[in-house]
Short mmCIF file of C-alpha atoms and ligand atoms in Angstrom, two decimals:
data_model
loop_
_atom_site.label_atom_id
_atom_site.label_comp_id
_atom_site.label_asym_id
_atom_site.label_seq_id
_atom_site.Cartn_x
_atom_site.Cartn_y
_atom_site.Cartn_z
CA MET D 1 17.88 -11.28 -9.94
CA LYS D 2 18.99 -10.76 -6.35
CA VAL D 3 20.07 -7.62 -4.59
CA THR D 4 22.13 -7.68 -1.46
CA LEU D 5 21.22 -5.18 1.21
CA PHE D 6 23.92 -4.17 3.67
CA ALA D 7 26.35 -6.09 1.53
CA ALA D 8 29.94 -5.07 1.20
CA VAL D 9 29.53 -1.36 1.08
CA SER D 10 31.08 0.82 -1.57
CA VAL D 11 32.53 3.75 0.28
CA ALA D 12 33.99 6.93 -1.05
CA ILE D 13 34.67 9.39 1.73
CA SER D 14 35.14 12.57 -0.12
CA GLY D 15 37.18 15.69 -0.04
CA ALA D 16 36.49 19.34 -0.72
CA ASN D 17 35.76 18.90 -4.42
CA ALA D 18 32.86 16.49 -3.89
CA ALA D 19 29.81 17.05 -6.04
CA VAL D 20 27.03 14.98 -4.49
CA GLY D 21 25.17 16.35 -1.47
CA MET D 22 24.16 14.53 1.69
CA TRP D 23 21.23 12.12 1.11
CA GLN D 24 21.56 12.43 -2.67
CA GLN D 25 22.10 9.49 -5.01
CA CYS D 26 25.73 8.74 -5.78
CA GLY D 27 25.63 5.48 -7.73
CA GLY D 28 23.68 2.49 -8.94
CA ILE D 29 22.65 0.86 -12.19
CA ASN D 30 21.71 3.45 -14.81
CA TYR D 31 23.01 6.28 -12.62
CA THR D 32 25.24 8.61 -14.62
CA GLY D 33 26.01 11.43 -12.18
CA ASP D 34 28.90 12.11 -9.84
CA THR D 35 29.85 9.38 -7.41
CA THR D 36 31.83 11.41 -4.89
CA CYS D 37 30.02 12.70 -1.82
CA VAL D 38 30.43 16.01 -0.01
CA SER D 39 32.85 16.20 2.86
CA GLY D 40 31.69 14.17 5.84
CA ALA D 41 29.58 11.85 3.72
CA MET D 42 30.20 8.48 2.18
CA CYS D 43 28.60 6.77 -0.77
CA TYR D 44 26.62 3.87 0.69
CA LYS D 45 25.36 1.00 -1.47
CA TYR D 46 21.81 0.09 -0.48
CA ASN D 47 21.33 -2.12 -3.47
CA ASP D 48 22.63 -2.50 -7.02
CA TRP D 49 20.38 0.32 -8.19
CA TYR D 50 20.77 2.85 -5.44
CA PHE D 51 23.81 4.29 -3.66
CA GLN D 52 23.27 7.28 -1.39
CA CYS D 53 25.52 9.86 0.33
CA ILE D 54 25.08 9.33 4.07
CA PRO D 55 26.95 10.66 7.14
CA ALA D 56 30.35 8.98 7.46
CA THR D 57 30.59 9.22 11.22
CA THR D 58 30.05 6.01 13.14
CA THR D 59 30.96 2.38 12.76
CA THR D 60 27.82 0.65 13.98
CA SER D 61 26.74 -2.36 12.00
CA PRO D 62 23.03 -2.72 11.26
CA SER D 63 23.25 -6.42 11.87
CA SER D 64 24.37 -5.73 15.43
CA THR D 65 20.95 -4.23 16.16
CA ARG D 66 19.15 -7.34 15.00
CA SER D 67 18.85 -9.06 18.34
CA SER D 68 17.26 -6.04 19.98
CA SER D 69 14.83 -5.65 17.13
CA SER D 70 12.18 -8.06 18.29
CA SER D 71 12.04 -6.82 21.82
CA ARG D 72 11.63 -3.28 20.55
CA GLN D 73 9.04 -4.48 18.14
CA SER D 74 6.97 -6.11 20.83
CA SER D 75 7.03 -3.02 23.00
CA SER D 76 6.47 -0.68 20.11
CA THR D 77 2.78 -1.38 20.01
CA SER D 78 2.00 -0.24 23.51
CA THR D 79 1.94 3.33 22.34
CA ARG D 80 2.57 4.86 18.99
CA SER D 81 5.00 7.36 20.42
CA SER D 82 7.23 4.68 21.93
CA SER D 83 7.33 3.02 18.55
CA THR D 84 8.35 6.28 16.98
CA SER D 85 11.20 6.84 19.36
CA SER D 86 12.54 3.35 18.86
CA ARG D 87 12.32 3.87 15.11
CA SER D 88 14.31 7.04 15.13
CA THR D 89 17.01 5.24 17.04
CA SER D 90 17.09 2.42 14.57
CA THR D 91 17.06 4.79 11.64
CA SER D 92 20.09 6.66 12.76
CA THR D 93 21.84 3.39 13.45
CA ARG D 94 21.11 2.07 10.01
CA THR D 95 22.07 5.12 8.06
CA SER D 96 25.42 5.32 9.80
CA SER D 97 26.59 1.92 8.63
CA THR D 98 30.01 1.59 7.13
CA THR D 99 32.23 -0.87 5.34
CA THR D 100 32.36 -3.08 8.41
CA THR D 101 28.82 -4.23 7.68
CA SER D 102 28.43 -7.83 6.70
CA PRO D 103 25.75 -9.19 4.38
CA SER D 104 22.56 -9.81 6.33
CA ALA D 105 19.67 -9.79 3.93
CA THR D 106 18.79 -10.37 0.33
CA ILE D 107 16.08 -8.30 -1.33
CA SER D 108 14.50 -9.74 -4.44
CA PRO D 109 12.77 -7.35 -6.85
CA LEU D 110 9.12 -8.21 -6.20
CA HIS D 111 7.71 -6.04 -8.96
CA ASP D 112 10.10 -7.36 -11.59
CA ILE D 113 9.32 -10.93 -10.62
CA ALA D 114 5.56 -10.29 -10.66
CA VAL D 115 5.79 -8.74 -14.13
CA SER D 116 7.97 -11.56 -15.40
CA LYS D 117 5.23 -13.96 -14.27
CA GLY D 118 2.47 -12.11 -16.09
CA LYS D 119 1.17 -9.71 -13.42
CA GLN D 120 0.90 -5.96 -13.93
CA TYR D 121 2.65 -4.92 -10.73
CA PHE D 122 3.68 -5.53 -7.16
CA GLY D 123 2.94 -2.36 -5.20
CA VAL D 124 2.97 -0.56 -1.88
CA ALA D 125 0.78 1.99 -0.07
CA VAL D 126 2.51 5.26 0.74
CA ASP D 127 1.74 8.31 2.86
CA SER D 128 3.35 11.74 2.63
CA ASN D 129 5.32 11.50 5.88
CA GLU D 130 7.07 8.39 4.60
CA LEU D 131 8.64 10.34 1.76
CA ALA D 132 10.36 12.53 4.34
CA ASN D 133 12.09 9.51 5.88
CA ALA D 134 15.26 9.23 3.80
CA THR D 135 16.09 5.78 5.07
CA TYR D 136 12.63 4.34 4.48
CA LYS D 137 12.53 6.00 1.09
CA VAL D 138 15.55 4.11 -0.21
CA LEU D 139 13.61 0.88 -0.64
CA LEU D 140 10.40 2.76 -1.41
CA ASP D 141 12.06 4.41 -4.39
CA ASP D 142 13.13 1.09 -5.83
CA ARG D 143 11.14 0.58 -9.01
CA HIS D 144 12.20 -3.06 -9.18
CA LEU D 145 10.71 -3.77 -5.76
CA TRP D 146 7.49 -1.73 -6.12
CA GLY D 147 5.96 -0.85 -9.47
CA GLN D 148 2.72 0.56 -8.12
CA MET D 149 1.66 2.83 -5.28
CA THR D 150 -1.61 3.61 -3.52
CA PRO D 151 -1.80 6.78 -1.41
CA GLY D 152 -2.76 5.68 2.11
CA ASN D 153 -4.74 8.80 2.95
CA LYS D 154 -4.10 11.80 0.72
CA MET D 155 -6.73 11.17 -1.96
CA LYS D 156 -9.56 10.62 0.53
CA TRP D 157 -12.47 13.04 0.79
CA ASP D 158 -11.29 14.81 3.97
CA ALA D 159 -7.90 15.44 2.37
CA THR D 160 -9.11 16.58 -1.04
CA GLU D 161 -12.35 18.51 -0.38
CA PRO D 162 -12.05 19.78 3.20
CA SER D 163 -14.58 22.55 2.47
CA ARG D 164 -17.43 22.18 0.04
CA ASN D 165 -16.22 22.66 -3.53
CA THR D 166 -12.74 23.70 -2.36
CA PHE D 167 -10.29 21.09 -3.59
CA THR D 168 -6.79 20.67 -2.17
CA TYR D 169 -4.40 18.47 -4.05
CA SER D 170 -0.94 19.52 -2.94
CA ASP D 171 -0.21 16.43 -0.81
CA ALA D 172 -1.68 14.00 -3.31
CA ASP D 173 0.08 15.76 -6.18
CA ALA D 174 3.42 15.39 -4.40
CA LEU D 175 2.83 11.66 -4.02
CA VAL D 176 1.89 11.38 -7.68
CA VAL D 177 4.99 13.26 -8.82
CA TRP D 178 7.17 11.05 -6.65
CA ALA D 179 5.47 7.86 -7.85
CA GLN D 180 5.83 8.82 -11.49
CA GLY D 181 9.50 9.62 -10.92
CA SER D 182 10.11 6.23 -9.35
CA GLY D 183 8.41 4.14 -11.96
CA LYS D 184 5.18 3.36 -10.15
CA GLU D 185 1.68 3.27 -11.54
CA ILE D 186 -0.90 4.87 -9.26
CA ARG D 187 -4.12 3.55 -7.74
CA GLY D 188 -6.53 6.29 -6.68
CA HIS D 189 -7.85 5.65 -3.17
CA THR D 190 -10.67 6.42 -2.64
CA LEU D 191 -13.54 8.44 -4.11
CA VAL D 192 -16.51 7.38 -1.99
CA TRP D 193 -16.11 5.93 1.51
CA HIS D 194 -18.11 6.24 4.71
CA ASN D 195 -14.90 7.01 6.61
CA GLN D 196 -12.57 10.04 6.63
CA LEU D 197 -15.30 12.35 5.40
CA PRO D 198 -15.20 16.08 6.23
CA SER D 199 -17.73 17.22 8.83
CA TRP D 200 -19.36 19.66 6.38
CA LEU D 201 -20.48 16.58 4.49
CA THR D 202 -21.45 14.24 7.32
CA ASN D 203 -23.20 16.98 9.29
CA GLY D 204 -24.65 18.86 6.34
CA GLY D 205 -28.10 17.30 6.40
CA PHE D 206 -28.22 17.40 2.60
CA ASN D 207 -31.26 16.11 0.77
CA ASN D 208 -31.07 13.55 -2.02
CA ALA D 209 -30.71 16.00 -4.91
CA THR D 210 -28.05 18.08 -3.20
CA LEU D 211 -26.03 15.06 -2.09
CA VAL D 212 -26.17 13.61 -5.62
CA SER D 213 -24.73 16.84 -6.95
CA ILE D 214 -22.05 16.94 -4.21
CA LEU D 215 -21.12 13.34 -5.02
CA GLN D 216 -20.92 13.98 -8.76
CA ASN D 217 -18.91 17.13 -8.23
CA HIS D 218 -16.39 15.38 -5.96
CA VAL D 219 -15.89 12.37 -8.21
CA THR D 220 -15.70 14.48 -11.36
CA ASN D 221 -13.21 16.89 -9.84
CA LEU D 222 -10.83 14.21 -8.53
CA VAL D 223 -10.94 11.95 -11.56
CA THR D 224 -10.43 14.92 -13.88
CA HIS D 225 -7.54 16.26 -11.80
CA PHE D 226 -5.70 12.93 -11.84
CA SER D 227 -6.71 11.93 -15.35
CA GLY D 228 -3.82 10.25 -17.14
CA LYS D 229 -2.01 9.73 -13.84
CA VAL D 230 -4.24 7.36 -11.89
CA LYS D 231 -4.52 3.94 -13.53
CA THR D 232 -7.45 2.63 -11.49
CA TRP D 233 -9.71 4.30 -8.93
CA ASP D 234 -11.27 2.74 -5.88
CA VAL D 235 -14.58 4.36 -6.78
CA VAL D 236 -16.43 2.94 -3.79
CA ASN D 237 -14.87 1.49 -0.67
CA GLU D 238 -16.39 -0.84 1.94
CA ILE D 239 -20.04 -0.45 0.95
CA PHE D 240 -21.28 -3.80 2.29
CA GLU D 241 -21.54 -5.32 5.77
CA GLU D 242 -20.29 -8.82 6.46
CA ASP D 243 -23.73 -10.32 5.80
CA GLY D 244 -23.90 -8.68 2.39
CA SER D 245 -26.35 -5.97 3.42
CA TRP D 246 -25.68 -2.35 2.61
CA ARG D 247 -23.46 -0.48 5.04
CA SER D 248 -25.08 2.54 6.60
CA SER D 249 -23.47 5.73 5.29
CA VAL D 250 -24.49 9.25 4.46
CA PHE D 251 -24.53 8.20 0.81
CA TYR D 252 -26.58 5.01 1.14
CA ASN D 253 -28.90 6.47 3.75
CA THR D 254 -29.69 9.50 1.59
CA ILE D 255 -29.49 8.22 -1.97
CA GLY D 256 -29.90 4.46 -1.70
CA GLU D 257 -28.07 1.89 -3.83
CA TYR D 258 -27.86 4.25 -6.79
CA PHE D 259 -25.12 6.29 -5.16
CA VAL D 260 -22.85 3.56 -6.51
CA ASP D 261 -24.13 3.98 -10.07
CA ILE D 262 -23.80 7.75 -9.79
CA ALA D 263 -20.20 7.54 -8.60
CA PHE D 264 -19.14 5.04 -11.26
CA ARG D 265 -20.89 6.95 -14.05
CA ALA D 266 -19.30 10.25 -13.00
CA ALA D 267 -15.85 8.65 -12.84
CA ALA D 268 -16.21 7.03 -16.26
CA ALA D 269 -17.39 10.30 -17.77
CA ALA D 270 -14.45 12.23 -16.29
CA ASP D 271 -11.85 9.75 -17.58
CA PRO D 272 -13.04 7.13 -20.07
CA ASN D 273 -9.68 5.34 -19.86
CA VAL D 274 -9.35 4.89 -16.11
CA GLY D 275 -10.02 1.59 -14.35
CA LEU D 276 -12.98 1.61 -11.95
CA ALA D 277 -13.02 -0.60 -8.87
CA ALA D 278 -15.12 -1.49 -5.87
CA ASN D 279 -12.83 -2.25 -2.92
CA ASP D 280 -13.48 -4.01 0.40
CA TYR D 281 -12.04 -6.13 3.21
CA ASN D 282 -13.00 -9.66 4.24
CA LEU D 283 -13.54 -10.81 0.70
CA ASP D 284 -10.99 -13.53 1.38
CA TYR D 285 -13.22 -16.01 3.17
CA GLY D 286 -16.09 -16.26 0.70
CA GLY D 287 -19.70 -16.11 1.80
CA SER D 288 -22.27 -13.33 1.81
CA LYS D 289 -19.95 -10.41 1.21
CA VAL D 290 -18.40 -12.00 -1.87
CA THR D 291 -21.88 -12.85 -3.15
CA ALA D 292 -22.98 -9.25 -2.58
CA TYR D 293 -20.17 -7.97 -4.81
CA VAL D 294 -20.81 -10.59 -7.49
CA ASN D 295 -24.46 -9.54 -7.54
CA LEU D 296 -23.58 -5.85 -7.51
CA VAL D 297 -21.25 -6.17 -10.49
CA ASN D 298 -23.97 -8.03 -12.39
CA ARG D 299 -26.57 -5.37 -11.54
CA LEU D 300 -24.24 -2.51 -12.49
CA LYS D 301 -23.41 -4.14 -15.80
CA SER D 302 -27.10 -4.78 -16.49
CA ARG D 303 -27.70 -1.07 -15.97
CA GLY D 304 -24.88 -0.11 -18.32
CA VAL D 305 -22.55 1.06 -15.55
CA LYS D 306 -18.86 0.46 -16.18
CA ILE D 307 -16.91 -1.39 -13.47
CA THR D 308 -13.58 -3.01 -14.26
CA GLN D 309 -12.26 -4.48 -11.03
CA ILE D 310 -12.96 -5.79 -7.54
CA GLY D 311 -10.25 -4.86 -5.04
CA SER D 312 -9.76 -7.32 -2.21
CA GLN D 313 -8.03 -5.44 0.61
CA SER D 314 -6.86 -8.60 2.42
CA HIS D 315 -6.16 -7.31 5.91
CA LEU D 316 -5.56 -10.78 7.31
CA ILE D 317 -4.49 -12.56 10.50
CA VAL D 318 -1.57 -14.96 10.92
CA GLY D 319 -2.80 -18.51 11.37
CA SER D 320 -6.42 -17.61 10.51
CA MET D 321 -6.11 -17.56 6.79
CA PRO D 322 -8.63 -18.74 4.26
CA SER D 323 -7.34 -21.73 2.34
CA TYR D 324 -5.60 -21.40 -1.00
CA SER D 325 -8.60 -22.98 -2.75
CA THR D 326 -11.05 -20.60 -1.06
CA LEU D 327 -9.01 -17.60 -2.19
CA VAL D 328 -8.77 -18.88 -5.75
CA SER D 329 -12.47 -19.64 -5.79
CA ASN D 330 -13.35 -16.11 -4.62
CA TYR D 331 -11.13 -14.50 -7.23
CA ASN D 332 -12.67 -16.70 -9.91
CA ALA D 333 -16.17 -15.74 -8.76
CA PHE D 334 -15.34 -12.06 -9.37
CA VAL D 335 -13.59 -12.79 -12.65
CA ALA D 336 -16.66 -14.71 -13.85
CA THR D 337 -18.62 -11.42 -13.77
CA GLY D 338 -16.20 -9.93 -16.28
CA VAL D 339 -13.97 -7.86 -13.99
CA ASP D 340 -10.35 -8.11 -12.89
CA VAL D 341 -9.29 -8.70 -9.29
CA ALA D 342 -6.45 -7.12 -7.34
CA ILE D 343 -5.14 -7.59 -3.81
CA THR D 344 -5.11 -3.97 -2.72
CA GLU D 345 -4.12 -3.54 0.94
CA LEU D 346 -2.35 -6.72 1.97
CA ASP D 347 -1.09 -7.17 5.51
CA ILE D 348 -1.17 -10.19 7.83
CA ARG D 349 -1.05 -9.24 11.49
CA MET D 350 -0.15 -11.27 14.55
CA THR D 351 -0.66 -11.07 18.29
CA LEU D 352 2.51 -9.64 19.81
CA PRO D 353 5.15 -10.39 20.87
CA VAL D 354 6.74 -11.63 17.68
CA THR D 355 8.01 -15.20 17.89
CA ASP D 356 9.90 -17.33 15.41
CA ALA D 357 6.86 -19.59 15.15
CA LEU D 358 4.59 -16.67 14.28
CA LEU D 359 7.07 -15.36 11.72
CA ALA D 360 7.24 -18.81 10.14
CA GLN D 361 3.45 -19.05 10.00
CA GLN D 362 3.26 -15.52 8.58
CA ARG D 363 5.63 -16.57 5.80
CA LYS D 364 3.31 -19.45 4.91
CA ASP D 365 0.28 -17.16 5.00
CA TYR D 366 1.81 -14.54 2.70
CA ASN D 367 2.93 -17.35 0.45
CA THR D 368 -0.61 -18.76 0.30
CA ILE D 369 -2.34 -15.56 -0.79
CA ILE D 370 0.34 -14.61 -3.30
CA ARG D 371 0.17 -18.07 -4.87
CA ALA D 372 -3.61 -17.76 -5.08
CA CYS D 373 -3.34 -14.51 -7.01
CA MET D 374 -0.67 -16.02 -9.25
CA ALA D 375 -3.04 -18.90 -10.05
CA VAL D 376 -5.74 -16.56 -11.43
CA PRO D 377 -4.69 -14.78 -14.62
CA ARG D 378 -7.08 -11.88 -14.02
CA CYS D 379 -5.73 -11.28 -10.53
CA ILE D 380 -3.65 -8.46 -11.93
CA GLY D 381 -1.48 -7.30 -9.04
CA MET D 382 -0.79 -7.15 -5.34
CA THR D 383 -0.21 -4.19 -3.02
CA VAL D 384 1.05 -4.27 0.58
CA TRP D 385 -0.35 -1.62 2.92
CA ALA D 386 3.10 -0.04 3.58
CA TYR D 387 6.18 -2.25 3.49
CA SER D 388 7.58 -1.97 7.02
CA ASP D 389 5.97 -2.64 10.39
CA TYR D 390 6.91 0.85 11.48
CA TYR D 391 4.37 2.43 9.15
CA SER D 392 1.59 -0.10 9.66
CA TRP D 393 -1.86 1.11 10.75
CA ILE D 394 -2.44 -2.09 12.76
CA PRO D 395 -1.02 -1.25 16.22
CA SER D 396 -3.08 1.92 16.51
CA VAL D 397 -6.32 0.07 15.76
CA PHE D 398 -5.80 -3.50 17.05
CA SER D 399 -4.32 -3.27 20.52
CA GLY D 400 -1.61 -5.87 21.11
CA GLU D 401 -1.35 -6.82 17.45
CA GLY D 402 1.10 -5.81 14.75
CA ALA D 403 4.16 -6.97 12.81
CA ALA D 404 1.88 -7.40 9.81
CA LEU D 405 4.18 -6.41 6.96
CA PRO D 406 7.03 -8.12 5.11
CA PHE D 407 9.78 -5.88 6.52
CA ASP D 408 10.32 -5.36 10.24
CA ASP D 409 10.59 -2.02 11.99
CA GLN D 410 14.32 -2.03 11.25
CA LEU D 411 13.49 -2.23 7.53
CA LYS D 412 14.87 -5.73 7.32
CA PRO D 413 13.02 -8.37 5.33
CA LYS D 414 11.13 -10.88 7.46
CA PRO D 415 10.44 -14.50 6.57
CA ALA D 416 7.18 -13.17 5.11
CA PHE D 417 9.17 -11.36 2.42
CA TYR D 418 10.63 -14.65 1.24
CA GLY D 419 7.18 -16.22 1.38
CA ILE D 420 6.08 -13.55 -1.10
CA VAL D 421 9.09 -14.19 -3.34
CA ASP D 422 8.38 -17.92 -3.34
CA GLY D 423 4.69 -17.26 -3.95
CA LEU D 424 5.45 -15.12 -6.98
CA ASN D 425 7.58 -17.97 -8.28
CA GLY D 426 4.82 -20.50 -7.62
CA ILE D 427 6.74 -22.23 -4.82
CA THR D 428 4.68 -23.47 -1.87
CA ASN D 429 6.06 -22.78 1.62
O1 G3I T 501 -3.47 13.66 9.78
C1 G3I T 501 -3.80 13.59 11.16
C2 G3I T 501 -2.81 14.37 12.00
O2 G3I T 501 -2.91 15.72 11.67
C3 G3I T 501 -3.13 14.14 13.47
O3 G3I T 501 -2.14 14.74 14.26
C4 G3I T 501 -3.14 12.65 13.79
C5 G3I T 501 -3.54 12.39 15.23
O4 G3I T 501 -3.98 11.07 15.40
O5 G3I T 501 -4.08 12.02 12.94
C6 G3I T 501 -3.77 12.15 11.58
O6 G3I T 501 -4.74 11.46 10.83
C7 G3I T 501 -4.64 10.06 10.84
C8 G3I T 501 -4.53 9.59 9.41
O7 G3I T 501 -4.56 8.18 9.34
C9 G3I T 501 -3.24 10.06 8.74
O8 G3I T 501 -2.14 9.52 9.41
C10 G3I T 501 -5.91 9.50 11.48
O9 G3I T 501 -5.93 9.82 12.86
C11 G3I T 501 -5.94 8.00 11.29
O10 G3I T 501 -7.21 7.53 11.73
C12 G3I T 501 -5.79 7.66 9.84
O11 G3I T 501 -5.76 6.26 9.74
C13 G3I T 501 -5.92 5.77 8.41
C14 G3I T 501 -7.16 4.92 8.32
O12 G3I T 501 -7.27 4.37 7.02
C15 G3I T 501 -8.42 5.72 8.60
O13 G3I T 501 -9.53 4.92 8.54
C16 G3I T 501 -4.70 4.93 8.08
O14 G3I T 501 -3.54 5.76 8.05
C17 G3I T 501 -4.90 4.25 6.73
O15 G3I T 501 -3.84 3.36 6.52
C18 G3I T 501 -6.21 3.49 6.75
O16 G3I T 501 -6.39 2.88 5.52
C19 G3I T 501 -7.58 2.10 5.36
C20 G3I T 501 -7.97 2.19 3.91
O17 G3I T 501 -8.12 3.52 3.51
C21 G3I T 501 -9.26 1.39 3.65
N1 G3I T 501 -9.13 0.05 4.11
C22 G3I T 501 -8.71 -0.11 5.49
C23 G3I T 501 -7.40 0.63 5.73
C24 G3I T 501 -6.91 0.41 7.13
O18 G3I T 501 -7.76 0.98 8.08
#
């Protein structure tokens, strides 16, 4: 099934009796409401499933902005604010497209393809601000593209328990409501992490017994609150160093290894049906870190602690990928312990500026990791860490790098997108 984006646009510039408001849905498969927009708006076809009322004012074609896209992209990483300003320009350009637009891109339904090939989902990470971007949200809403969502920040400790035993869920709840309304299962991210902790916790100087009770209280409260909504939790995140030793954290330093048992046991008690994962980066290359997780799963199971999945974040680098066979071998090593595997935060960054050669290599690299997951039956799904380069975390952390996601900062699919599609279909690029 193929969907044409920016294809011949269905336009209905309305009169005074129009029923559908600006930015509201006005058509698409399974849509049964009014199809006429309010005065000044037109019904714009984004894809077969979603038409939206947008301002009917200008005649700019999105495809005419294509050539300026890469230069903006390369400069967008110098500062976040310059990226933002270029994005708002591109957004207004895109939303004001009209019937003059010619076909420029084809969007295949990643989630539907993944499911048809035996996976549980293809998903995307989302943050609250992204839901306020009507243009970005069009593809985000598409349940055929993304059937799963992970909140990028709003379920973390600093967001959910900013003061001790005071829990704030409004942002996370809004993401959950949206995800449920757009056909996406939810991954909880994350219960216990050394990062994004509130200062009351990191600076509290708590002794072992008190920190155990704080940990149990936090895990129990979150898992209970989202019970029946979250499918799988990242119970612990990034607990090992590259050499397989324990990462220093307030939890490990105070409680020792058993903070992991405590967190998993509390989560399982709060929701016996939820999936329970350990999640980390750099599990793609094999070696000590992979061995550390294999050993941890075995120890947890020997102690009667439930763990159901290893999440491999897969924040990768164009041209520096592990081989297909290494990826498959890692996934199989986890599966051999009796757990599932998921690719949880996929992005593949490059050194800017973007070039055609880098985009071509990035396509191959996405294709490689997707094929590896497809080759392992218990690799259950894949999630990209946002879908467009505009919302990527990379430029703010890795100076001079970016363009890591399958859609560019104009929301147009890159070669990487088609590498994913081919990978899902078992086609080698
Ligand atoms: O919310 C504040 C805002 O109020 C403030 O004005 C702004 C100023 O910089 O900061 C905002 O917080 C930022 C937050 O994202 C929300 O946007 C933090 O500075 C920023 O550090 C934080 O970055 C997040 C990062 O985790 C923190 O470590 C990224 O968005 C998020 O994508 C990233 O996700 C992690 C996964 O959880 C674990 N694996 C690695 C992955 C990438 O780092």
